[in-house]
Amino acid sequence: PAPPLPRLPPPPTLTPLPPPRVPRQAFVQMLTVLVTLEATFDDDLLDLYLYYAVIGLGMSSSRLRAAATSMLPTLAAHNPPTILRLLPRLSALAADGWWEVQAQTARVCVSLLAQPAALDAAAAAELTRLLCGALASRNPSVAAVALSEAAPLLAASPDLLEPSLRALLLLPPPQRAALLLPSADAPALPLTSASYALAPLPASWPALAVARELLAGVKSAQLPCLEPAHAEVIAALATGALDDHGRDGWREWFLGAKDYLYVALCDPELCDTVCAALLGLYTYLGEEALPTFSTLLSSLRMLFSADAGAAGSTACQAAAVAFLLKVHELGDPFAKALSLLVSEFDGPMRESQLSEVVARVGA
């Protein structure tokens, strides 16, 4: 007979492994994403996020401090009094050495200022001071974030208009161009500890109020002509979505700005940008833009007359001709007004590059 099979030993008792411990730093980083997914906050959930946000604010890592600060705007939107208790802490964060902490602090200020009913006068003044400090930052990324966030506040907070416009004009051209994009495509800021994209200004700013502030600043500084940054902002304003209810205000603004705009046709740095702005204003105002054509004629004489000299830049002349042809394509009342304008051209003007416009109008 076969020998009996040996008895197997009992299986060993398995001790379950402890759950992995998530480092506190990684947990704070995850919360910056999770907080944006919450639809509502009860007291316990709010306390949880706030607890770890406050812990993150005291960490040595600048990126983690920025990530923790990025949670506060969402929490402020749901429970302003809770975040207002951190106002002394926000003042310290605004002076943090890492640019993104400063930028995220500006976002917190905007989130709270957007809820004026929750603020007393002292809190509103301190938040405005901190936000203006971010707008005046020498770091373009901080100023750009503050501008993008503060734009919706400008209609109800006129005291933010001047610092916002000054910050926009002082931005380096690439950052300013990104903020002046006409589309809703938001350029992202690179290498940030929390996901953030800039919202273009034309989508949310009060265009007429900004235009008035810009013109007042140019006149107050007694500038003889516009600077490239002024022309870029005006072009973004004039080619953006303008409110039909503000037509009277824009007509008044155009009459006050026409000398600056039309003389810019003679500046090689400005002519293309200003031509775009003028076309936008013509399209919006229609017949109400025609009273400015006498000033347009004066600039064309500077550009194309026999004694135009240095004012007659070839690039400016080409831009002016292309502009006038586009004006003619707008149809009446501009086609008729352009015909009357051409009838005022002298011989040298008719024989210049403007001959193409003369031929088109006469056709």
CSV table of C-alpha atoms in Angstrom, one decimal:
chain,number,residue,atom,x,y,z
A,1,PRO,CA,0.0,0.0,0.0
A,2,ALA,CA,1.0,3.6,-0.7
A,3,PRO,CA,2.4,5.5,2.3
A,4,PRO,CA,0.1,8.2,3.7
A,5,LEU,CA,0.5,11.7,2.4
A,6,PRO,CA,2.2,14.1,4.8
A,7,ARG,CA,0.0,16.6,6.5
A,8,LEU,CA,0.5,20.2,5.3
A,9,PRO,CA,1.2,22.8,8.0
A,10,PRO,CA,-1.6,25.3,8.6
A,11,PRO,CA,-1.3,28.5,6.5
A,12,PRO,CA,0.5,31.3,8.3
A,13,THR,CA,-1.6,34.1,9.8
A,14,LEU,CA,-1.3,37.2,7.6
A,15,THR,CA,-1.0,40.5,9.3
A,16,PRO,CA,-2.7,43.3,7.2
A,17,LEU,CA,-0.3,46.0,6.1
A,18,PRO,CA,-1.0,49.4,7.6
A,19,PRO,CA,-2.4,51.9,5.1
A,20,PRO,CA,0.2,54.0,3.4
A,21,ARG,CA,0.8,57.3,5.0
A,22,VAL,CA,0.4,60.3,2.7
A,23,PRO,CA,2.9,63.0,3.5
A,24,ARG,CA,1.3,66.1,4.8
A,25,GLN,CA,2.8,68.1,2.0
A,26,ALA,CA,1.3,65.8,-0.7
A,27,PHE,CA,-2.1,66.0,1.1
A,28,VAL,CA,-2.1,69.8,1.0
A,29,GLN,CA,-1.2,69.7,-2.7
A,30,MET,CA,-4.1,67.3,-3.4
A,31,LEU,CA,-6.5,69.5,-1.4
A,32,THR,CA,-5.8,72.4,-3.8
A,33,VAL,CA,-7.4,70.4,-6.5
A,34,LEU,CA,-10.2,68.8,-4.5
A,35,VAL,CA,-11.4,72.1,-3.1
A,36,THR,CA,-12.3,73.3,-6.7
A,37,LEU,CA,-14.5,70.2,-7.1
A,38,GLU,CA,-16.7,70.8,-4.1
A,39,ALA,CA,-20.2,71.9,-4.9
A,40,THR,CA,-21.2,72.8,-1.3
A,41,PHE,CA,-19.4,73.2,2.0
A,42,ASP,CA,-20.8,72.2,5.4
A,43,ASP,CA,-19.1,73.4,8.6
A,44,ASP,CA,-17.0,70.2,8.9
A,45,LEU,CA,-15.7,70.3,5.4
A,46,LEU,CA,-14.9,74.0,5.6
A,47,ASP,CA,-13.0,73.4,8.8
A,48,LEU,CA,-11.1,70.6,7.2
A,49,TYR,CA,-9.9,72.6,4.2
A,50,LEU,CA,-9.2,75.7,6.4
A,51,TYR,CA,-7.2,73.6,8.8
A,52,TYR,CA,-4.9,72.3,6.2
A,53,ALA,CA,-4.7,75.6,4.4
A,54,VAL,CA,-3.5,77.3,7.6
A,55,ILE,CA,-0.9,74.5,8.1
A,56,GLY,CA,0.3,75.0,4.5
A,57,LEU,CA,0.7,78.7,5.0
A,58,GLY,CA,3.3,78.0,7.6
A,59,MET,CA,5.4,75.6,5.6
A,60,SER,CA,8.9,76.3,4.5
A,61,SER,CA,8.2,75.4,0.8
A,62,SER,CA,7.2,78.4,-1.2
A,63,ARG,CA,5.2,76.3,-3.6
A,64,LEU,CA,3.3,74.7,-0.8
A,65,ARG,CA,2.5,78.1,0.7
A,66,ALA,CA,1.2,79.2,-2.7
A,67,ALA,CA,-0.8,76.0,-3.0
A,68,ALA,CA,-2.3,76.5,0.4
A,69,THR,CA,-3.1,80.2,-0.4
A,70,SER,CA,-4.8,79.1,-3.6
A,71,MET,CA,-7.5,77.3,-1.5
A,72,LEU,CA,-8.6,80.5,0.2
A,73,PRO,CA,-10.5,82.2,-2.7
A,74,THR,CA,-12.8,79.2,-3.0
A,75,LEU,CA,-13.4,79.1,0.7
A,76,ALA,CA,-13.9,82.9,0.8
A,77,ALA,CA,-16.6,82.6,-1.9
A,78,HIS,CA,-18.6,80.2,0.4
A,79,ASN,CA,-17.9,81.6,3.8
A,80,PRO,CA,-16.3,85.2,3.8
A,81,PRO,CA,-16.3,85.7,7.6
A,82,THR,CA,-14.1,82.6,8.1
A,83,ILE,CA,-11.4,83.9,5.7
A,84,LEU,CA,-11.8,87.5,7.0
A,85,ARG,CA,-10.4,86.3,10.3
A,86,LEU,CA,-7.2,85.6,8.4
A,87,LEU,CA,-6.9,89.2,7.3
A,88,PRO,CA,-3.7,89.9,9.4
A,89,ARG,CA,-2.2,86.7,7.9
A,90,LEU,CA,-3.1,87.9,4.4
A,91,SER,CA,-1.1,91.1,5.0
A,92,ALA,CA,2.0,89.0,5.7
A,93,LEU,CA,1.4,86.8,2.7
A,94,ALA,CA,1.2,89.8,0.4
A,95,ALA,CA,4.8,90.5,1.3
A,96,ASP,CA,5.9,86.8,0.8
A,97,GLY,CA,9.2,86.4,-1.2
A,98,TRP,CA,7.6,84.0,-3.7
A,99,TRP,CA,5.7,85.6,-6.5
A,100,GLU,CA,2.9,83.0,-6.6
A,101,VAL,CA,2.0,83.5,-2.9
A,102,GLN,CA,1.6,87.2,-3.7
A,103,ALA,CA,-0.5,86.4,-6.7
A,104,GLN,CA,-2.8,84.0,-4.9
A,105,THR,CA,-3.2,86.5,-2.1
A,106,ALA,CA,-4.5,89.0,-4.6
A,107,ARG,CA,-7.0,86.4,-5.7
A,108,VAL,CA,-8.2,86.1,-2.1
A,109,CYS,CA,-8.6,89.8,-1.8
A,110,VAL,CA,-10.7,89.9,-5.0
A,111,SER,CA,-12.9,87.0,-3.8
A,112,LEU,CA,-13.6,88.9,-0.6
A,113,LEU,CA,-14.1,92.3,-2.3
A,114,ALA,CA,-16.6,90.8,-4.6
A,115,GLN,CA,-18.9,90.3,-1.5
A,116,PRO,CA,-19.2,93.8,-0.2
A,117,ALA,CA,-22.1,93.0,2.1
A,118,ALA,CA,-19.7,90.8,4.2
A,119,LEU,CA,-17.2,93.5,4.7
A,120,ASP,CA,-17.0,96.5,7.0
A,121,ALA,CA,-15.2,99.7,5.9
A,122,ALA,CA,-11.9,98.8,7.6
A,123,ALA,CA,-11.7,95.3,6.0
A,124,ALA,CA,-12.7,96.7,2.6
A,125,ALA,CA,-10.0,99.4,2.8
A,126,GLU,CA,-7.3,96.8,3.9
A,127,LEU,CA,-8.2,94.4,1.1
A,128,THR,CA,-8.2,97.2,-1.4
A,129,ARG,CA,-4.7,98.2,-0.2
A,130,LEU,CA,-3.4,94.7,-0.5
A,131,LEU,CA,-4.9,94.3,-4.0
A,132,CYS,CA,-3.4,97.7,-5.1
A,133,GLY,CA,0.0,96.5,-3.8
A,134,ALA,CA,-0.3,93.4,-6.1
A,135,LEU,CA,-1.2,95.6,-9.0
A,136,ALA,CA,1.9,97.7,-8.4
A,137,SER,CA,4.2,94.7,-8.2
A,138,ARG,CA,7.4,94.7,-10.2
A,139,ASN,CA,6.8,91.1,-11.0
A,140,PRO,CA,4.7,90.9,-14.2
A,141,SER,CA,3.1,87.6,-13.3
A,142,VAL,CA,1.8,89.0,-10.0
A,143,ALA,CA,0.5,92.2,-11.7
A,144,ALA,CA,-1.1,90.1,-14.5
A,145,VAL,CA,-3.0,87.8,-12.1
A,146,ALA,CA,-4.2,90.8,-10.0
A,147,LEU,CA,-5.4,92.6,-13.2
A,148,SER,CA,-7.2,89.5,-14.5
A,149,GLU,CA,-8.9,88.9,-11.2
A,150,ALA,CA,-9.8,92.5,-10.4
A,151,ALA,CA,-11.3,93.3,-13.9
A,152,PRO,CA,-14.9,92.4,-12.9
A,153,LEU,CA,-14.7,94.6,-9.8
A,154,LEU,CA,-13.8,97.8,-11.8
A,155,ALA,CA,-17.4,98.7,-12.6
A,156,ALA,CA,-18.4,98.9,-9.0
A,157,SER,CA,-15.0,100.0,-7.6
A,158,PRO,CA,-13.9,103.1,-9.5
A,159,ASP,CA,-11.0,103.5,-7.0
A,160,LEU,CA,-9.4,100.5,-8.6
A,161,LEU,CA,-9.5,101.9,-12.2
A,162,GLU,CA,-6.4,104.0,-12.0
A,163,PRO,CA,-4.1,101.5,-10.3
A,164,SER,CA,-5.4,98.7,-12.7
A,165,LEU,CA,-4.8,100.8,-15.8
A,166,ARG,CA,-1.4,101.9,-14.6
A,167,ALA,CA,-0.4,98.3,-14.0
A,168,LEU,CA,-1.6,97.3,-17.5
A,169,LEU,CA,0.3,100.0,-19.2
A,170,LEU,CA,3.5,99.1,-17.3
A,171,LEU,CA,3.4,95.4,-18.1
A,172,PRO,CA,5.9,94.1,-20.6
A,173,PRO,CA,4.3,93.8,-24.1
A,174,PRO,CA,4.0,90.0,-24.1
A,175,GLN,CA,2.1,89.9,-20.8
A,176,ARG,CA,-0.1,92.9,-21.9
A,177,ALA,CA,-0.9,91.3,-25.2
A,178,ALA,CA,-2.0,88.1,-23.4
A,179,LEU,CA,-4.4,90.0,-21.2
A,180,LEU,CA,-5.8,92.0,-24.2
A,181,LEU,CA,-6.7,88.9,-26.2
A,182,PRO,CA,-10.2,89.4,-27.6
A,183,SER,CA,-11.1,85.7,-27.3
A,184,ALA,CA,-12.1,83.8,-24.2
A,185,ASP,CA,-9.0,81.6,-24.6
A,186,ALA,CA,-7.2,82.0,-21.3
A,187,PRO,CA,-3.4,81.8,-21.4
A,188,ALA,CA,-2.0,79.7,-18.6
A,189,LEU,CA,0.8,80.8,-16.3
A,190,PRO,CA,3.7,78.3,-16.4
A,191,LEU,CA,5.3,76.5,-13.5
A,192,THR,CA,2.7,77.2,-10.9
A,193,SER,CA,2.0,75.0,-7.9
A,194,ALA,CA,-1.8,75.4,-8.5
A,195,SER,CA,-3.5,75.4,-11.8
A,196,TYR,CA,-4.3,78.9,-12.9
A,197,ALA,CA,-5.2,80.6,-16.2
A,198,LEU,CA,-5.4,84.3,-16.9
A,199,ALA,CA,-8.8,85.6,-18.1
A,200,PRO,CA,-8.5,88.2,-20.9
A,201,LEU,CA,-9.6,91.6,-19.7
A,202,PRO,CA,-12.0,92.4,-22.6
A,203,ALA,CA,-14.3,89.7,-21.3
A,204,SER,CA,-15.0,91.4,-18.0
A,205,TRP,CA,-13.8,95.0,-17.8
A,206,PRO,CA,-16.1,98.1,-18.1
A,207,ALA,CA,-14.7,99.2,-21.4
A,208,LEU,CA,-16.0,102.8,-21.4
A,209,ALA,CA,-14.9,103.5,-17.9
A,210,VAL,CA,-11.4,102.2,-18.7
A,211,ALA,CA,-11.3,104.3,-21.9
A,212,ARG,CA,-12.3,107.4,-20.0
A,213,GLU,CA,-9.6,106.7,-17.3
A,214,LEU,CA,-7.0,106.2,-20.0
A,215,LEU,CA,-7.8,109.5,-21.9
A,216,ALA,CA,-7.9,111.4,-18.6
A,217,GLY,CA,-4.4,110.1,-17.7
A,218,VAL,CA,-3.0,111.0,-21.1
A,219,LYS,CA,-4.4,114.6,-20.9
A,220,SER,CA,-3.4,114.9,-17.2
A,221,ALA,CA,0.2,114.0,-18.2
A,222,GLN,CA,0.0,116.5,-21.0
A,223,LEU,CA,1.4,113.9,-23.5
A,224,PRO,CA,1.8,115.2,-27.0
A,225,CYS,CA,0.8,111.9,-28.5
A,226,LEU,CA,-0.2,108.3,-27.5
A,227,GLU,CA,2.4,105.8,-26.5
A,228,PRO,CA,2.3,102.2,-27.9
A,229,ALA,CA,0.8,100.8,-24.7
A,230,HIS,CA,-2.0,103.4,-24.9
A,231,ALA,CA,-2.7,102.4,-28.5
A,232,GLU,CA,-2.8,98.7,-27.7
A,233,VAL,CA,-5.3,99.2,-24.9
A,234,ILE,CA,-7.5,101.5,-27.0
A,235,ALA,CA,-7.5,99.0,-29.9
A,236,ALA,CA,-8.6,96.2,-27.4
A,237,LEU,CA,-11.3,98.5,-26.1
A,238,ALA,CA,-12.6,99.6,-29.5
A,239,THR,CA,-12.6,96.1,-31.1
A,240,GLY,CA,-14.2,94.4,-28.1
A,241,ALA,CA,-17.8,93.9,-27.3
A,242,LEU,CA,-19.2,97.4,-26.7
A,243,ASP,CA,-22.5,97.9,-25.0
A,244,ASP,CA,-25.2,99.6,-27.2
A,245,HIS,CA,-26.4,101.5,-24.1
A,246,GLY,CA,-23.1,103.3,-23.9
A,247,ARG,CA,-23.2,104.7,-27.4
A,248,ASP,CA,-23.5,108.3,-26.2
A,249,GLY,CA,-20.6,107.9,-23.9
A,250,TRP,CA,-18.4,106.4,-26.6
A,251,ARG,CA,-19.3,109.3,-29.0
A,252,GLU,CA,-18.3,111.8,-26.4
A,253,TRP,CA,-15.1,109.9,-25.7
A,254,PHE,CA,-14.2,109.7,-29.4
A,255,LEU,CA,-14.7,113.4,-29.9
A,256,GLY,CA,-12.3,114.0,-26.9
A,257,ALA,CA,-9.7,111.5,-28.2
A,258,LYS,CA,-9.8,112.2,-31.9
A,259,ASP,CA,-6.8,114.4,-32.0
A,260,TYR,CA,-4.6,111.7,-30.3
A,261,LEU,CA,-6.0,109.0,-32.5
A,262,TYR,CA,-5.7,110.7,-35.9
A,263,VAL,CA,-2.2,112.1,-35.3
A,264,ALA,CA,-1.1,108.6,-34.4
A,265,LEU,CA,-1.7,107.7,-38.1
A,266,CYS,CA,1.6,109.5,-38.7
A,267,ASP,CA,3.5,107.4,-36.2
A,268,PRO,CA,5.1,104.2,-37.6
A,269,GLU,CA,4.9,102.6,-34.1
A,270,LEU,CA,1.2,103.3,-33.8
A,271,CYS,CA,-0.5,103.5,-37.2
A,272,ASP,CA,-1.5,99.9,-37.6
A,273,THR,CA,-2.8,99.6,-34.1
A,274,VAL,CA,-4.7,102.9,-34.3
A,275,CYS,CA,-6.2,102.0,-37.7
A,276,ALA,CA,-7.7,98.8,-36.1
A,277,ALA,CA,-9.1,101.0,-33.2
A,278,LEU,CA,-10.7,103.5,-35.6
A,279,LEU,CA,-12.4,100.8,-37.7
A,280,GLY,CA,-13.8,99.4,-34.5
A,281,LEU,CA,-15.2,102.8,-33.4
A,282,TYR,CA,-16.6,103.5,-36.9
A,283,THR,CA,-18.4,100.2,-37.0
A,284,TYR,CA,-19.8,100.7,-33.5
A,285,LEU,CA,-20.8,104.4,-33.8
A,286,GLY,CA,-21.8,104.5,-37.4
A,287,GLU,CA,-22.9,108.0,-38.5
A,288,GLU,CA,-22.0,109.5,-35.1
A,289,ALA,CA,-18.3,109.0,-36.0
A,290,LEU,CA,-18.5,111.2,-39.1
A,291,PRO,CA,-17.9,114.6,-37.2
A,292,THR,CA,-14.3,113.4,-36.7
A,293,PHE,CA,-13.5,113.2,-40.4
A,294,SER,CA,-12.3,116.8,-40.5
A,295,THR,CA,-9.5,115.8,-38.1
A,296,LEU,CA,-8.8,112.7,-40.3
A,297,LEU,CA,-8.3,115.0,-43.3
A,298,SER,CA,-5.8,117.0,-41.4
A,299,SER,CA,-3.8,113.9,-40.6
A,300,LEU,CA,-3.9,112.7,-44.2
A,301,ARG,CA,-2.6,116.1,-45.3
A,302,MET,CA,0.3,115.7,-42.9
A,303,LEU,CA,1.0,112.2,-44.4
A,304,PHE,CA,0.6,112.8,-48.1
A,305,SER,CA,1.0,116.5,-49.0
A,306,ALA,CA,4.1,117.5,-51.0
A,307,ASP,CA,5.7,119.0,-47.9
A,308,ALA,CA,4.8,116.1,-45.6
A,309,GLY,CA,8.5,115.4,-45.0
A,310,ALA,CA,9.3,113.0,-42.2
A,311,ALA,CA,5.6,112.7,-41.3
A,312,GLY,CA,5.1,110.9,-44.6
A,313,SER,CA,6.4,107.5,-43.5
A,314,THR,CA,6.0,104.9,-46.2
A,315,ALA,CA,4.7,102.4,-43.6
A,316,CYS,CA,2.2,104.9,-42.3
A,317,GLN,CA,1.0,105.9,-45.8
A,318,ALA,CA,0.5,102.2,-46.7
A,319,ALA,CA,-1.5,101.7,-43.4
A,320,ALA,CA,-3.6,104.8,-44.1
A,321,VAL,CA,-4.5,103.7,-47.6
A,322,ALA,CA,-5.5,100.2,-46.4
A,323,PHE,CA,-7.5,101.8,-43.7
A,324,LEU,CA,-9.4,104.1,-46.0
A,325,LEU,CA,-10.2,101.2,-48.4
A,326,LYS,CA,-11.7,99.3,-45.5
A,327,VAL,CA,-13.7,102.3,-44.5
A,328,HIS,CA,-15.1,102.5,-48.0
A,329,GLU,CA,-16.1,98.8,-47.7
A,330,LEU,CA,-18.2,99.7,-44.7
A,331,GLY,CA,-20.7,101.2,-47.1
A,332,ASP,CA,-22.9,104.2,-46.3
A,333,PRO,CA,-22.7,106.5,-44.5
A,334,PHE,CA,-18.9,106.1,-44.7
A,335,ALA,CA,-18.7,105.6,-48.4
A,336,LYS,CA,-20.4,108.9,-49.0
A,337,ALA,CA,-18.4,110.7,-46.3
A,338,LEU,CA,-15.2,109.3,-47.8
A,339,SER,CA,-16.2,110.6,-51.2
A,340,LEU,CA,-16.6,114.1,-49.7
A,341,LEU,CA,-13.2,113.7,-48.0
A,342,VAL,CA,-11.5,112.7,-51.3
A,343,SER,CA,-12.9,115.8,-52.9
A,344,GLU,CA,-10.8,117.9,-50.5
A,345,PHE,CA,-7.5,116.2,-51.6
A,346,ASP,CA,-5.1,118.5,-53.4
A,347,GLY,CA,-3.0,117.6,-56.4
A,348,PRO,CA,0.0,116.1,-54.6
A,349,MET,CA,-2.4,114.0,-52.4
A,350,ARG,CA,-4.3,112.7,-55.4
A,351,GLU,CA,-1.0,111.7,-57.1
A,352,SER,CA,0.4,109.9,-54.0
A,353,GLN,CA,-0.5,106.5,-52.7
A,354,LEU,CA,-4.0,107.9,-52.1
A,355,SER,CA,-4.6,107.6,-55.9
A,356,GLU,CA,-5.9,104.1,-55.2
A,357,VAL,CA,-8.4,105.5,-52.8
A,358,VAL,CA,-9.4,108.2,-55.3
A,359,ALA,CA,-9.9,105.5,-58.0
A,360,ARG,CA,-12.0,103.3,-55.6
A,361,VAL,CA,-14.2,106.2,-54.5
A,362,GLY,CA,-14.7,107.4,-58.1
A,363,ALA,CA,-15.5,103.9,-59.4
